[in-house]
Coordinates of C-alpha atoms (C1' of nucleotides) in Angstrom, one line a residue:
Chain A
M1 CA -179.2 15.8 -35.8
R2 CA -180.2 18.7 -37.7
M3 CA -178.5 20.8 -40.1
S4 CA -179.4 24.4 -38.6
T5 CA -181.4 26.7 -40.9
K6 CA -178.5 29.0 -40.8
A7 CA -176.5 26.7 -42.8
Q8 CA -179.4 26.0 -45.1
Y9 CA -179.9 29.8 -45.5
A10 CA -176.4 30.3 -46.3
V11 CA -176.2 27.5 -48.9
R12 CA -179.4 28.8 -50.5
A13 CA -178.0 32.5 -50.6
M14 CA -174.8 31.5 -52.3
V15 CA -176.5 29.4 -55.0
N16 CA -178.8 32.4 -55.6
L17 CA -175.9 34.7 -55.5
N18 CA -174.1 32.8 -58.2
L19 CA -177.1 32.0 -60.2
H20 CA -177.8 35.9 -60.7
S21 CA -174.6 37.4 -60.9
G22 CA -173.0 37.9 -64.5
G23 CA -169.8 38.9 -63.1
S24 CA -171.4 42.0 -61.2
P25 CA -171.9 42.4 -57.8
V26 CA -175.2 41.3 -56.4
T27 CA -177.0 43.1 -53.6
L28 CA -178.3 41.3 -50.3
R29 CA -181.4 43.1 -50.9
D30 CA -182.1 41.1 -54.0
I31 CA -181.2 37.8 -52.7
S32 CA -183.5 38.9 -49.6
L33 CA -186.5 39.2 -51.8
R34 CA -185.7 36.1 -54.2
E35 CA -185.2 33.6 -51.2
S36 CA -187.5 35.4 -48.9
I37 CA -184.6 35.7 -46.0
S38 CA -184.7 38.7 -43.8
L39 CA -182.0 41.2 -45.1
T40 CA -180.5 41.7 -41.8
Y41 CA -180.0 38.0 -41.4
L42 CA -178.4 37.8 -44.6
E43 CA -176.0 40.4 -43.4
Q44 CA -175.0 38.5 -40.5
L45 CA -174.2 35.4 -42.7
F46 CA -172.3 37.4 -45.3
V47 CA -170.0 38.9 -43.0
K48 CA -168.9 35.3 -41.8
L49 CA -168.9 34.2 -45.6
R50 CA -166.5 37.1 -46.4
R51 CA -164.3 36.2 -43.7
G52 CA -164.4 32.7 -44.7
N53 CA -163.0 33.7 -48.2
I54 CA -166.5 32.5 -49.9
V55 CA -167.5 35.9 -51.1
K56 CA -166.0 39.5 -51.4
S57 CA -167.8 42.6 -51.0
V58 CA -168.0 45.9 -53.1
R59 CA -169.1 48.9 -51.4
G60 CA -171.0 51.8 -52.4
P61 CA -173.6 52.3 -55.2
G62 CA -173.8 49.3 -57.7
G63 CA -172.0 47.4 -54.9
G64 CA -172.7 44.1 -53.4
Y65 CA -171.2 40.7 -53.1
L66 CA -169.2 38.7 -55.6
L67 CA -167.7 35.1 -55.4
A68 CA -164.2 35.2 -53.7
R69 CA -163.2 32.2 -55.9
P70 CA -164.7 30.3 -58.8
A71 CA -167.8 28.6 -58.1
R72 CA -166.2 25.3 -59.1
E73 CA -163.6 25.6 -56.2
I74 CA -166.1 26.4 -53.4
Q75 CA -167.1 23.3 -51.6
V76 CA -170.5 23.2 -49.6
D77 CA -168.8 22.2 -46.5
E78 CA -166.7 25.5 -46.7
I79 CA -169.8 27.5 -46.9
I80 CA -171.3 25.7 -43.8
D81 CA -168.0 26.1 -41.9
S82 CA -167.8 29.6 -42.6
V83 CA -171.1 30.4 -40.9
E84 CA -169.7 28.5 -37.8
E85 CA -171.8 25.6 -38.1
S86 CA -169.9 22.8 -36.6
L87 CA -169.9 19.7 -38.7
V88 CA -168.8 17.4 -35.9
P89 CA -171.5 15.5 -34.2
V90 CA -170.0 15.6 -30.7
S91 CA -168.6 18.5 -28.9
C92 CA -165.4 16.6 -27.5
M93 CA -164.2 16.4 -30.9
D94 CA -164.3 20.2 -31.6
Q95 CA -160.8 20.7 -31.6
K96 CA -158.6 19.5 -34.4
N97 CA -156.2 17.8 -32.0
G98 CA -159.0 15.2 -31.2
C99 CA -160.4 14.4 -28.0
V100 CA -159.0 13.1 -24.8
C101 CA -161.5 10.2 -24.4
D102 CA -159.8 8.3 -27.4
D103 CA -159.2 5.4 -25.4
Q104 CA -162.0 5.3 -22.8
C105 CA -165.0 6.2 -25.0
V106 CA -166.5 3.2 -26.5
T107 CA -168.6 5.2 -28.8
H108 CA -165.7 7.5 -30.0
N109 CA -165.3 5.7 -33.4
V110 CA -168.8 5.8 -34.0
W111 CA -168.9 9.8 -34.1
H112 CA -165.7 10.0 -35.6
G113 CA -166.4 8.0 -38.5
L114 CA -169.6 9.5 -38.9
A115 CA -167.9 13.0 -38.9
E116 CA -165.7 11.7 -41.6
R117 CA -168.6 10.7 -43.8
I118 CA -170.4 14.0 -43.3
R119 CA -167.2 15.9 -44.3
Q120 CA -166.5 13.9 -47.2
F121 CA -169.9 14.0 -48.7
L122 CA -170.4 17.7 -48.2
A123 CA -166.8 18.6 -49.7
S124 CA -167.8 16.4 -52.7
I125 CA -170.2 19.1 -53.8
T126 CA -169.4 22.6 -55.3
L127 CA -171.3 25.5 -55.7
A128 CA -171.1 25.1 -59.5
D129 CA -172.8 21.8 -59.2
L130 CA -175.8 23.2 -57.1
T131 CA -175.9 26.3 -59.5
E132 CA -176.0 24.2 -62.6
E133 CA -178.7 22.0 -60.9
A134 CA -180.6 25.1 -60.1
Q135 CA -180.4 26.3 -63.5
R136 CA -181.7 23.0 -65.0
K137 CA -184.8 23.1 -62.7
L138 CA -185.3 26.7 -63.5
T139 CA -185.4 26.2 -67.5
Q140 CA -187.4 23.0 -67.0
S141 CA -190.4 24.8 -65.0
N142 CA -190.2 27.7 -67.6
S143 CA -190.9 25.4 -70.5
Chain B
M1 CA -175.1 19.7 -36.7
R2 CA -174.7 18.1 -33.5
M3 CA -175.9 14.5 -32.4
S4 CA -177.8 15.3 -29.2
T5 CA -176.3 14.1 -25.7
K6 CA -179.5 11.9 -25.8
A7 CA -178.5 9.8 -28.6
Q8 CA -175.0 9.5 -27.2
Y9 CA -176.2 8.5 -23.7
A10 CA -178.5 5.9 -25.4
V11 CA -175.9 4.4 -27.5
R12 CA -173.4 4.5 -24.4
A13 CA -176.0 2.7 -22.1
M14 CA -176.8 0.0 -24.7
V15 CA -173.0 -0.9 -24.8
N16 CA -172.6 -0.8 -21.0
L17 CA -175.9 -3.0 -20.7
N18 CA -174.8 -5.8 -23.3
L19 CA -171.2 -5.5 -21.7
H20 CA -172.5 -6.4 -18.3
S21 CA -175.4 -8.7 -18.9
G22 CA -174.6 -12.4 -18.8
G23 CA -178.2 -13.1 -19.9
S24 CA -179.5 -11.9 -16.8
P25 CA -181.3 -8.5 -16.3
V26 CA -179.4 -5.3 -15.6
T27 CA -180.8 -2.6 -13.5
L28 CA -180.6 1.0 -14.8
R29 CA -179.4 1.8 -11.2
D30 CA -176.1 -0.3 -12.2
I31 CA -175.8 1.5 -15.7
S32 CA -176.4 4.7 -13.9
L33 CA -173.6 4.3 -11.7
R34 CA -171.1 2.9 -14.3
E35 CA -171.9 5.5 -16.8
S36 CA -172.6 8.6 -14.7
I37 CA -175.9 9.2 -16.2
S38 CA -178.8 10.2 -14.0
L39 CA -181.1 7.2 -13.1
T40 CA -184.3 9.3 -13.8
Y41 CA -183.0 10.3 -17.2
L42 CA -182.0 6.7 -18.3
E43 CA -185.5 5.5 -17.1
Q44 CA -186.7 7.9 -19.7
L45 CA -184.5 6.7 -22.5
F46 CA -185.3 3.2 -21.6
V47 CA -189.0 3.5 -22.1
K48 CA -188.4 4.7 -25.6
L49 CA -185.8 1.9 -26.2
R50 CA -188.4 -0.7 -25.0
R51 CA -191.1 0.7 -27.4
G52 CA -188.6 0.5 -30.1
N53 CA -187.9 -3.1 -29.4
I54 CA -184.4 -2.6 -28.5
V55 CA -184.7 -3.8 -25.0
K56 CA -187.4 -5.6 -23.0
S57 CA -188.0 -5.2 -19.2
V58 CA -188.3 -7.5 -16.3
R59 CA -190.2 -6.2 -13.4
G60 CA -189.8 -6.8 -10.0
P61 CA -187.0 -8.0 -7.6
G62 CA -184.2 -9.3 -9.8
G63 CA -185.5 -7.4 -12.7
G64 CA -184.0 -5.0 -14.9
Y65 CA -183.6 -4.8 -18.8
L66 CA -182.5 -7.4 -21.4
L67 CA -181.7 -7.1 -25.2
A68 CA -185.0 -7.5 -27.1
R69 CA -182.8 -9.1 -29.9
P70 CA -179.4 -10.4 -30.4
A71 CA -176.8 -7.7 -30.3
R72 CA -175.6 -8.5 -33.8
E73 CA -179.1 -7.6 -35.0
I74 CA -179.3 -4.2 -33.5
Q75 CA -178.0 -1.3 -35.5
V76 CA -176.8 2.1 -33.9
D77 CA -179.4 3.8 -36.1
E78 CA -182.3 2.0 -34.6
I79 CA -180.9 3.0 -31.1
I80 CA -181.0 6.6 -32.2
D81 CA -184.3 6.4 -33.9
S82 CA -185.8 4.8 -30.7
V83 CA -185.1 7.9 -28.5
E84 CA -186.7 10.1 -31.3
E85 CA -183.6 11.7 -32.4
S86 CA -184.3 12.6 -36.0
L87 CA -181.3 11.6 -38.3
V88 CA -182.8 13.7 -41.2
P89 CA -180.9 17.0 -41.4
V90 CA -183.8 19.2 -42.5
S91 CA -187.3 19.3 -40.9
C92 CA -189.1 19.5 -44.3
M93 CA -188.2 15.8 -44.9
D94 CA -189.3 14.3 -41.7
Q95 CA -192.4 12.6 -43.1
K96 CA -191.3 9.4 -45.3
N97 CA -193.3 10.5 -48.1
G98 CA -190.6 13.1 -48.8
C99 CA -191.2 16.9 -48.8
V100 CA -193.2 18.9 -51.3
C101 CA -190.3 21.0 -52.2
D102 CA -188.6 18.4 -54.3
D103 CA -188.8 20.5 -57.4
Q104 CA -188.3 24.0 -56.1
C105 CA -185.5 23.5 -53.5
V106 CA -182.1 23.7 -55.0
T107 CA -180.5 22.5 -52.0
H108 CA -182.9 19.7 -51.5
N109 CA -180.9 17.0 -53.1
V110 CA -177.8 17.8 -50.8
W111 CA -179.7 17.2 -47.5
H112 CA -181.3 14.3 -49.0
G113 CA -178.0 12.7 -50.0
L114 CA -176.4 13.6 -46.6
A115 CA -179.6 12.0 -44.9
E116 CA -178.7 8.9 -46.9
R117 CA -174.8 8.8 -45.9
I118 CA -175.6 9.4 -42.2
R119 CA -178.3 6.7 -42.3
Q120 CA -176.0 4.0 -44.2
F121 CA -173.0 4.5 -41.8
L122 CA -175.1 4.1 -38.5
A123 CA -176.8 1.2 -39.9
S124 CA -173.7 -0.6 -40.8
I125 CA -172.6 -0.6 -37.2
T126 CA -174.1 -3.1 -34.9
L127 CA -174.2 -3.1 -31.0
A128 CA -172.1 -6.3 -31.1
D129 CA -169.6 -4.3 -32.9
L130 CA -169.3 -1.6 -30.2
T131 CA -169.4 -4.3 -27.4
E132 CA -166.7 -6.4 -28.8
E133 CA -164.5 -3.0 -29.3
A134 CA -165.3 -2.2 -25.5
Q135 CA -164.3 -5.4 -24.6
R136 CA -161.0 -5.1 -26.4
K137 CA -160.3 -1.7 -24.7
L138 CA -161.1 -3.0 -21.4
T139 CA -158.8 -5.9 -21.4
Q140 CA -155.9 -3.7 -22.8
S141 CA -156.3 -1.2 -20.1
N142 CA -156.3 -4.0 -17.6
S143 CA -153.0 -5.7 -18.6
Chain C
dA1 C1' -168.5 68.7 -51.0
dA2 C1' -173.1 66.6 -50.3
dA3 C1' -176.1 62.9 -50.9
dT4 C1' -176.9 58.5 -51.7
dT5 C1' -176.2 53.6 -51.7
dA6 C1' -174.8 49.8 -49.5
dA7 C1' -171.9 47.0 -46.5
dT8 C1' -170.5 46.5 -41.5
dT9 C1' -171.2 45.8 -36.6
dG10 C1' -172.7 44.9 -31.8
dA11 C1' -176.3 44.4 -28.8
dC12 C1' -180.4 42.2 -27.6
dA13 C1' -184.9 39.8 -27.5
dG14 C1' -188.4 36.1 -28.4
dT15 C1' -188.8 31.4 -29.1
dT16 C1' -187.7 26.7 -29.1
dT17 C1' -185.0 22.8 -27.9
dT18 C1' -182.3 20.4 -24.7
dG19 C1' -181.2 18.1 -20.6
dC20 C1' -182.5 16.9 -16.5
dT21 C1' -185.3 16.6 -12.0
dC22 C1' -189.1 15.4 -9.1
dA23 C1' -193.1 13.5 -7.6
dG24 C1' -195.8 10.4 -7.9
dG25 C1' -197.5 5.7 -9.7
dT26 C1' -197.7 0.2 -11.3
dA27 C1' -196.2 -4.2 -11.6
dT28 C1' -193.7 -8.4 -9.7
dG29 C1' -191.3 -11.5 -7.1
dT30 C1' -190.3 -13.3 -2.1
Chain D
dA1 C1' -197.3 -7.2 2.6
dC2 C1' -193.1 -5.5 1.3
dA3 C1' -189.2 -4.4 -1.1
dT4 C1' -187.7 -4.0 -5.7
dA5 C1' -187.6 -1.8 -10.0
dC6 C1' -189.9 -0.3 -13.7
dC7 C1' -193.2 3.4 -15.6
dT8 C1' -195.2 8.1 -16.5
dG9 C1' -196.0 12.9 -16.8
dA10 C1' -195.3 17.7 -15.3
dG11 C1' -192.3 21.1 -14.9
dC12 C1' -187.8 23.8 -15.1
dA13 C1' -183.3 25.9 -16.1
dA14 C1' -180.0 26.8 -19.3
dA15 C1' -178.6 27.0 -23.9
dA16 C1' -179.1 27.5 -28.7
dC17 C1' -181.5 29.2 -32.4
dT18 C1' -183.6 32.8 -35.3
dG19 C1' -183.9 36.6 -35.8
dT20 C1' -184.5 42.5 -35.3
dC21 C1' -182.8 47.1 -34.3
dA22 C1' -179.9 50.8 -34.2
dA23 C1' -176.1 53.1 -35.5
dT24 C1' -171.6 53.3 -38.1
dT25 C1' -168.5 53.1 -42.0
dA26 C1' -166.9 53.4 -46.7
dA27 C1' -167.4 54.1 -51.7
dT28 C1' -169.9 56.3 -55.5
dT29 C1' -172.5 59.5 -57.9
dT30 C1' -174.1 64.2 -58.6

DNA sequence: AAATTAATTGACAGTTTTGCTCAGGTATGT
DNA sequence: ACATACCTGAGCAAAACTGTCAATTAATTT
């Protein structure tokens, strides 16, 4: 039961982006340096984040990435969904229409309930929450 | 974010064991046949379940496995712990003493909170719950 | 128009984890 | 003694994970 580093990277990168963007585009190179994540790997992640309507890109000099929506409206579960990290604990429940084994599987309800809790929790946290927290930690360590 | 099949098998096997044991030992061979899980794989799982004080073994002819404690006192999270399936979503939090990055990691609280929810949910379900549910489903389909 | 910057994309490779088998062993009841 | 059934460790194939490399496209500045 591990959250992949891909998902962890994506969340970290998004917080960093929001933290250092004053409304102007942030380059992946900057995020790469600050978060010690390989630039090319970040590129992969941001393609997916863009498709997931989490960020939008600005090309050319002075370009980079911006939030596609206000940070308050971006939930952590959306970020993870975008990088194609399933939040459902068992594979038979990948399709939204539920799995066939509803009746037979004794353990079905366990995993279904678990999936709900995970989703619920990660949806309750927004990028704004995390950014504010990061801001607090930053000012603390600078004092 | 997947629950490994190992953990899924372990839970299924435990329900099946409890369902078909009338106080007498149940052989892995029986569970293997009923749940379509490889016998040798089950053997591996049950070594760990025994070490985790979930089951106890009876050797020799007529032997097999028994619950080490009443089903009401066996929680699903204990079963999963026994087969060495980490319930903590990120590796830096494997040790109980917490990870070093408490202060730096912005995302630390997210994963920590998630881990708590997962643990809390799986601890709220006992083997007795699952067995009763299985019993219900069984009698329903037989009517 | 040319050069520069930076996003975009696809292929692919090394490593780790997972899921499972095989080949033995050991203990216990009859 | 012998059958039963637990016990153990080695090993292996497939998948997933974590990236890298190479090449392209698009926008901006000069």
